[in-house]
CSV table of C-alpha atoms in Angstrom, one decimal:
chain,number,residue,atom,x,y,z
A,1,MET,CA,7.0,-34.7,18.0
A,2,ASN,CA,7.4,-37.1,15.1
A,3,ASN,CA,4.9,-37.9,12.3
A,4,LYS,CA,4.2,-40.4,9.5
A,5,ILE,CA,3.1,-37.9,6.9
A,6,LYS,CA,5.6,-39.1,4.3
A,7,ILE,CA,4.5,-42.7,4.7
A,8,GLU,CA,0.8,-41.8,4.6
A,9,ARG,CA,1.5,-39.7,1.5
A,10,ALA,CA,3.1,-42.7,-0.2
A,11,VAL,CA,0.3,-45.0,0.8
A,12,ASN,CA,-2.4,-42.6,-0.5
A,13,ASN,CA,-0.2,-41.6,-3.5
A,14,ILE,CA,-0.4,-37.9,-2.7
A,15,THR,CA,2.5,-35.4,-3.4
A,16,GLN,CA,3.5,-32.7,-1.0
A,17,ASP,CA,2.0,-30.1,-3.3
A,18,GLN,CA,-1.4,-31.9,-3.4
A,19,LEU,CA,-1.5,-32.3,0.4
A,20,ALA,CA,-0.6,-28.6,0.8
A,21,GLN,CA,-3.4,-27.5,-1.4
A,22,LEU,CA,-5.9,-29.8,0.4
A,23,VAL,CA,-5.1,-28.3,3.8
A,24,SER,CA,-4.6,-24.7,2.4
A,25,VAL,CA,-0.9,-24.3,3.3
A,26,THR,CA,2.3,-24.0,1.3
A,27,ARG,CA,4.4,-27.0,0.1
A,28,GLN,CA,7.2,-25.6,2.3
A,29,THR,CA,5.1,-26.0,5.4
A,30,ILE,CA,4.3,-29.7,4.6
A,31,ASN,CA,8.0,-30.2,3.9
A,32,ALA,CA,9.0,-28.5,7.2
A,33,ILE,CA,6.6,-30.7,9.1
A,34,GLU,CA,7.9,-33.9,7.5
A,35,LEU,CA,11.5,-32.9,8.3
A,36,LYS,CA,10.4,-32.3,11.9
A,37,LYS,CA,11.5,-28.6,11.6
A,38,PHE,CA,8.0,-27.3,12.4
A,39,VAL,CA,5.3,-28.6,14.7
A,40,PRO,CA,1.9,-27.9,13.2
A,41,SER,CA,-1.0,-26.4,15.2
A,42,THR,CA,-3.8,-28.8,16.4
A,43,VAL,CA,-6.1,-27.4,13.6
A,44,LEU,CA,-3.6,-28.2,10.9
A,45,ALA,CA,-2.7,-31.6,12.3
A,46,LEU,CA,-6.4,-32.5,12.4
A,47,LYS,CA,-6.8,-31.3,8.8
A,48,ILE,CA,-3.9,-33.4,7.6
A,49,CYS,CA,-5.3,-36.5,9.4
A,50,LYS,CA,-8.7,-35.9,7.8
A,51,VAL,CA,-7.1,-36.1,4.4
A,52,PHE,CA,-5.6,-39.5,5.3
A,53,ASN,CA,-8.8,-40.5,7.1
A,54,LYS,CA,-6.8,-41.6,10.2
A,55,PRO,CA,-7.0,-40.6,13.8
A,56,VAL,CA,-4.5,-37.9,14.8
A,57,GLU,CA,-2.4,-40.2,17.1
A,58,GLU,CA,-1.8,-42.6,14.2
A,59,VAL,CA,-0.1,-39.8,12.1
A,60,PHE,CA,1.4,-37.7,14.9
A,61,PHE,CA,3.1,-39.2,17.9
A,62,LEU,CA,5.2,-38.0,20.8
A,63,GLU,CA,8.8,-39.0,21.4
A,64,ASP,CA,10.8,-39.4,24.6
A,65,GLU,CA,12.4,-36.0,24.2
A,66,ASP,CA,8.9,-34.4,24.3
A,67,PHE,CA,8.5,-35.4,28.0
A,68,PRO,CA,10.4,-33.4,30.6
A,69,THR,CA,13.1,-35.2,32.6
A,70,GLN,CA,11.5,-36.9,35.6
A,71,ILE,CA,13.2,-36.1,39.0
A,72,ASN,CA,13.3,-39.1,41.3
B,1,MET,CA,-6.5,-19.1,12.2
B,2,GLY,CA,-4.0,-16.5,11.3
B,3,THR,CA,-2.6,-13.1,12.2
B,4,THR,CA,-5.2,-10.4,11.5
B,5,LEU,CA,-2.9,-7.4,12.0
B,6,LEU,CA,-1.5,-7.6,8.5
B,7,PHE,CA,-2.2,-5.7,5.3
B,8,HIS,CA,-3.1,-7.3,2.0
B,9,ASN,CA,-0.2,-8.7,-0.1
B,10,ARG,CA,-0.4,-5.9,-2.6
B,11,PHE,CA,0.8,-3.4,0.0
B,12,LYS,CA,4.2,-5.0,0.1
B,13,LYS,CA,4.9,-3.7,-3.5
B,14,ILE,CA,3.7,-0.2,-2.5
B,15,GLY,CA,6.0,-0.4,0.5
B,16,TRP,CA,9.1,-1.3,-1.6
B,17,ILE,CA,8.2,1.6,-4.0
B,18,LEU,CA,8.1,4.0,-1.1
B,19,ILE,CA,11.4,2.8,0.2
B,20,LEU,CA,13.0,3.2,-3.3
B,21,ILE,CA,11.5,6.7,-3.6
B,22,SER,CA,12.9,7.7,-0.2
B,23,ILE,CA,16.4,6.4,-1.2
B,24,GLY,CA,16.1,8.2,-4.5
B,25,PHE,CA,15.0,11.4,-2.7
B,26,GLN,CA,18.3,11.3,-0.8
B,27,LEU,CA,20.6,10.2,-3.6
B,28,TYR,CA,19.2,12.8,-6.2
B,29,PRO,CA,20.8,15.9,-4.5
B,30,MET,CA,24.1,14.0,-4.0
B,31,ILE,CA,24.3,13.1,-7.7
B,32,PHE,CA,22.8,16.1,-9.5
B,33,LYS,CA,23.7,18.8,-6.9
B,34,LYS,CA,20.2,20.2,-6.7
B,35,TYR,CA,17.0,19.4,-4.8
B,36,LEU,CA,13.9,17.7,-6.1
B,37,ILE,CA,11.5,19.9,-4.2
B,38,THR,CA,11.6,23.2,-2.4
B,39,ARG,CA,13.3,22.4,0.9
B,40,TYR,CA,11.8,25.2,3.0
B,41,VAL,CA,8.0,24.7,3.3
B,42,TYR,CA,5.4,26.1,5.7
B,43,VAL,CA,4.6,23.2,8.0
B,44,PRO,CA,2.5,22.8,11.2
B,45,VAL,CA,5.0,22.8,14.1
B,46,LEU,CA,4.3,21.2,17.5
B,47,PHE,CA,7.7,22.2,19.0
B,48,SER,CA,10.9,23.5,17.5
B,49,ASN,CA,14.2,25.0,18.7
B,50,TYR,CA,17.7,25.1,17.4
B,51,MET,CA,20.8,24.5,19.5
B,52,PHE,CA,22.9,27.6,18.7
B,53,LYS,CA,20.0,30.1,18.0
B,54,ASN,CA,17.9,31.8,20.6
B,55,PHE,CA,14.8,30.6,18.8
B,56,ARG,CA,11.8,28.5,20.0
B,57,GLU,CA,8.3,28.0,18.6
B,58,THR,CA,5.3,25.9,19.7
B,59,PHE,CA,1.9,25.2,18.0
B,60,SER,CA,2.5,27.3,15.0
B,61,ILE,CA,3.0,27.2,11.2
B,62,HIS,CA,6.5,28.1,10.1
B,63,PRO,CA,8.8,27.4,7.2
B,64,HIS,CA,11.2,24.5,7.9
B,65,ASP,CA,13.6,22.3,6.1
B,66,ILE,CA,11.6,19.2,5.3
B,67,ASP,CA,14.3,17.2,3.6
B,68,LEU,CA,14.8,14.8,6.5
B,69,THR,CA,11.1,14.8,7.3
B,70,VAL,CA,10.1,13.6,3.8
B,71,PHE,CA,12.9,10.9,3.8
B,72,LEU,CA,12.0,9.6,7.2
B,73,THR,CA,8.2,9.6,6.5
B,74,LEU,CA,8.5,7.8,3.2
B,75,SER,CA,11.0,5.2,4.4
B,76,ILE,CA,9.2,4.5,7.7
B,77,LEU,CA,5.9,4.1,5.9
B,78,GLY,CA,7.6,1.9,3.3
B,79,CYS,CA,9.2,-0.3,6.0
B,80,LEU,CA,5.9,-0.7,7.9
B,81,LEU,CA,4.0,-1.7,4.7
B,82,VAL,CA,6.7,-4.2,3.7
B,83,ILE,CA,6.9,-5.8,7.1
B,84,PHE,CA,3.2,-5.8,7.9
B,85,SER,CA,2.0,-7.2,4.6
B,86,LYS,CA,0.9,-10.8,4.1
B,87,GLU,CA,2.8,-13.2,2.0
B,88,LYS,CA,0.9,-14.6,-1.0
B,89,ILE,CA,0.0,-17.7,1.1
B,90,GLU,CA,0.2,-16.7,4.7
B,91,ASP,CA,0.1,-20.0,6.7
B,92,GLU,CA,1.3,-20.9,10.2
B,93,LEU,CA,4.9,-21.6,9.1
B,94,VAL,CA,5.1,-18.0,7.7
B,95,SER,CA,3.6,-16.7,11.0
B,96,ASN,CA,6.2,-18.7,12.9
B,97,ILE,CA,9.0,-17.3,10.8
B,98,ARG,CA,7.5,-13.8,11.2
B,99,LEU,CA,7.6,-14.1,15.0
B,100,THR,CA,11.1,-15.6,15.1
B,101,SER,CA,12.4,-12.8,12.8
B,102,LEU,CA,10.7,-10.1,15.0
B,103,ILE,CA,12.4,-11.5,18.2
B,104,TRP,CA,15.7,-11.6,16.4
B,105,SER,CA,15.4,-8.0,15.1
B,106,VAL,CA,14.4,-6.5,18.4
B,107,LEU,CA,17.1,-8.3,20.3
B,108,ILE,CA,19.9,-7.4,17.8
B,109,SER,CA,18.7,-3.8,17.5
B,110,TYR,CA,18.8,-3.3,21.3
B,111,MET,CA,22.2,-5.1,21.7
B,112,LEU,CA,23.6,-2.9,18.9
B,113,PHE,CA,22.1,0.2,20.5
B,114,LEU,CA,23.6,-0.8,23.8
B,115,ILE,CA,27.1,-1.3,22.4
B,116,LEU,CA,26.9,2.0,20.4
B,117,THR,CA,25.7,3.9,23.5
B,118,MET,CA,28.7,2.7,25.5
B,119,THR,CA,31.2,3.5,22.7
B,120,ILE,CA,30.0,6.5,20.7
B,121,TYR,CA,30.0,10.1,22.2
B,122,GLY,CA,29.3,13.6,21.0
B,123,THR,CA,27.0,14.7,18.2
B,124,THR,CA,27.6,11.4,16.3
B,125,TYR,CA,25.5,9.8,19.0
B,126,LEU,CA,22.5,11.7,17.7
B,127,LEU,CA,23.0,10.1,14.3
B,128,VAL,CA,23.1,6.7,16.1
B,129,CYS,CA,19.8,7.4,17.8
B,130,LEU,CA,18.3,8.5,14.5
B,131,PHE,CA,19.5,5.6,12.3
B,132,ASN,CA,18.9,3.0,15.0
B,133,ILE,CA,15.2,3.1,14.0
B,134,TYR,CA,16.2,1.3,10.8
B,135,THR,CA,17.9,-1.6,12.6
B,136,ILE,CA,14.7,-3.4,13.5
B,137,PRO,CA,13.2,-3.3,10.0
B,138,LEU,CA,16.5,-4.1,8.3
B,139,VAL,CA,17.4,-7.1,10.5
B,140,TYR,CA,13.7,-8.3,10.3
B,141,LEU,CA,13.6,-8.2,6.5
B,142,ILE,CA,17.0,-9.9,6.1
B,143,ARG,CA,16.1,-12.7,8.7
B,144,PHE,CA,12.5,-13.2,7.4
B,145,ASN,CA,13.5,-13.4,3.7
B,146,PHE,CA,16.5,-15.6,4.5
B,147,LEU,CA,14.3,-18.1,6.4
B,148,LEU,CA,11.7,-18.1,3.7
B,149,TYR,CA,14.4,-18.7,1.0
B,150,LYS,CA,16.0,-21.5,3.2
B,151,ASN,CA,12.7,-23.2,3.5
B,152,SER,CA,11.9,-23.0,-0.2
B,153,PHE,CA,15.5,-24.2,-1.0
B,154,TYR,CA,15.0,-27.3,1.2
B,155,THR,CA,11.7,-28.0,-0.4
B,156,ARG,CA,13.2,-27.7,-3.9
B,157,THR,CA,16.0,-30.1,-3.2
B,158,ASP,CA,13.7,-32.6,-1.3
B,159,GLU,CA,12.1,-35.4,-3.2
B,160,GLN,CA,8.4,-35.3,-3.7
């Protein structure tokens, strides 16, 4: 799963630290999500989207590798 | 959301103190050639017997050497407190790292135990069985703290 958190942060002029405080997690967690090293829970994803005032599918989106290989 | 089966963060410090005391308790007689406490103390016994003595007791109170008992009690309690205490900010990334470290430690511990079971024989094997209880906490603590450090390192080096 990919995300646009870094872009949204830049648009809203919010640092990783500020976003982390707004959603009650550590800065490390925000950084890990941005680097695609950690997939957040639905609750955390919704909290992040609420900060940016955007629907969840505009910030988080699935990639091809998230779908299992289809057998023909 | 979060793991509820965890102690408050302050218990982590108490855990480390207990571990240090237990290590000191073992090192003191080695360095100063005398014991910190009286070793033979009257203790409640559920079952006890010795290999080369015709001696056996159940459900009684008898004097016993409590050197190893004190060391194991303090160190196991210390390890439990350190492992099962929350971080200052316990979020879902920390919970994820906790789970990964636990899986790693259980896997490594049993793999090591399996290898040692197949290669070590005689009375030394009893020591293997005894000290194998520390493999899980040891591997867990190394893995958990390494992953936390790695994450904070990446965050420090990453731009805001």
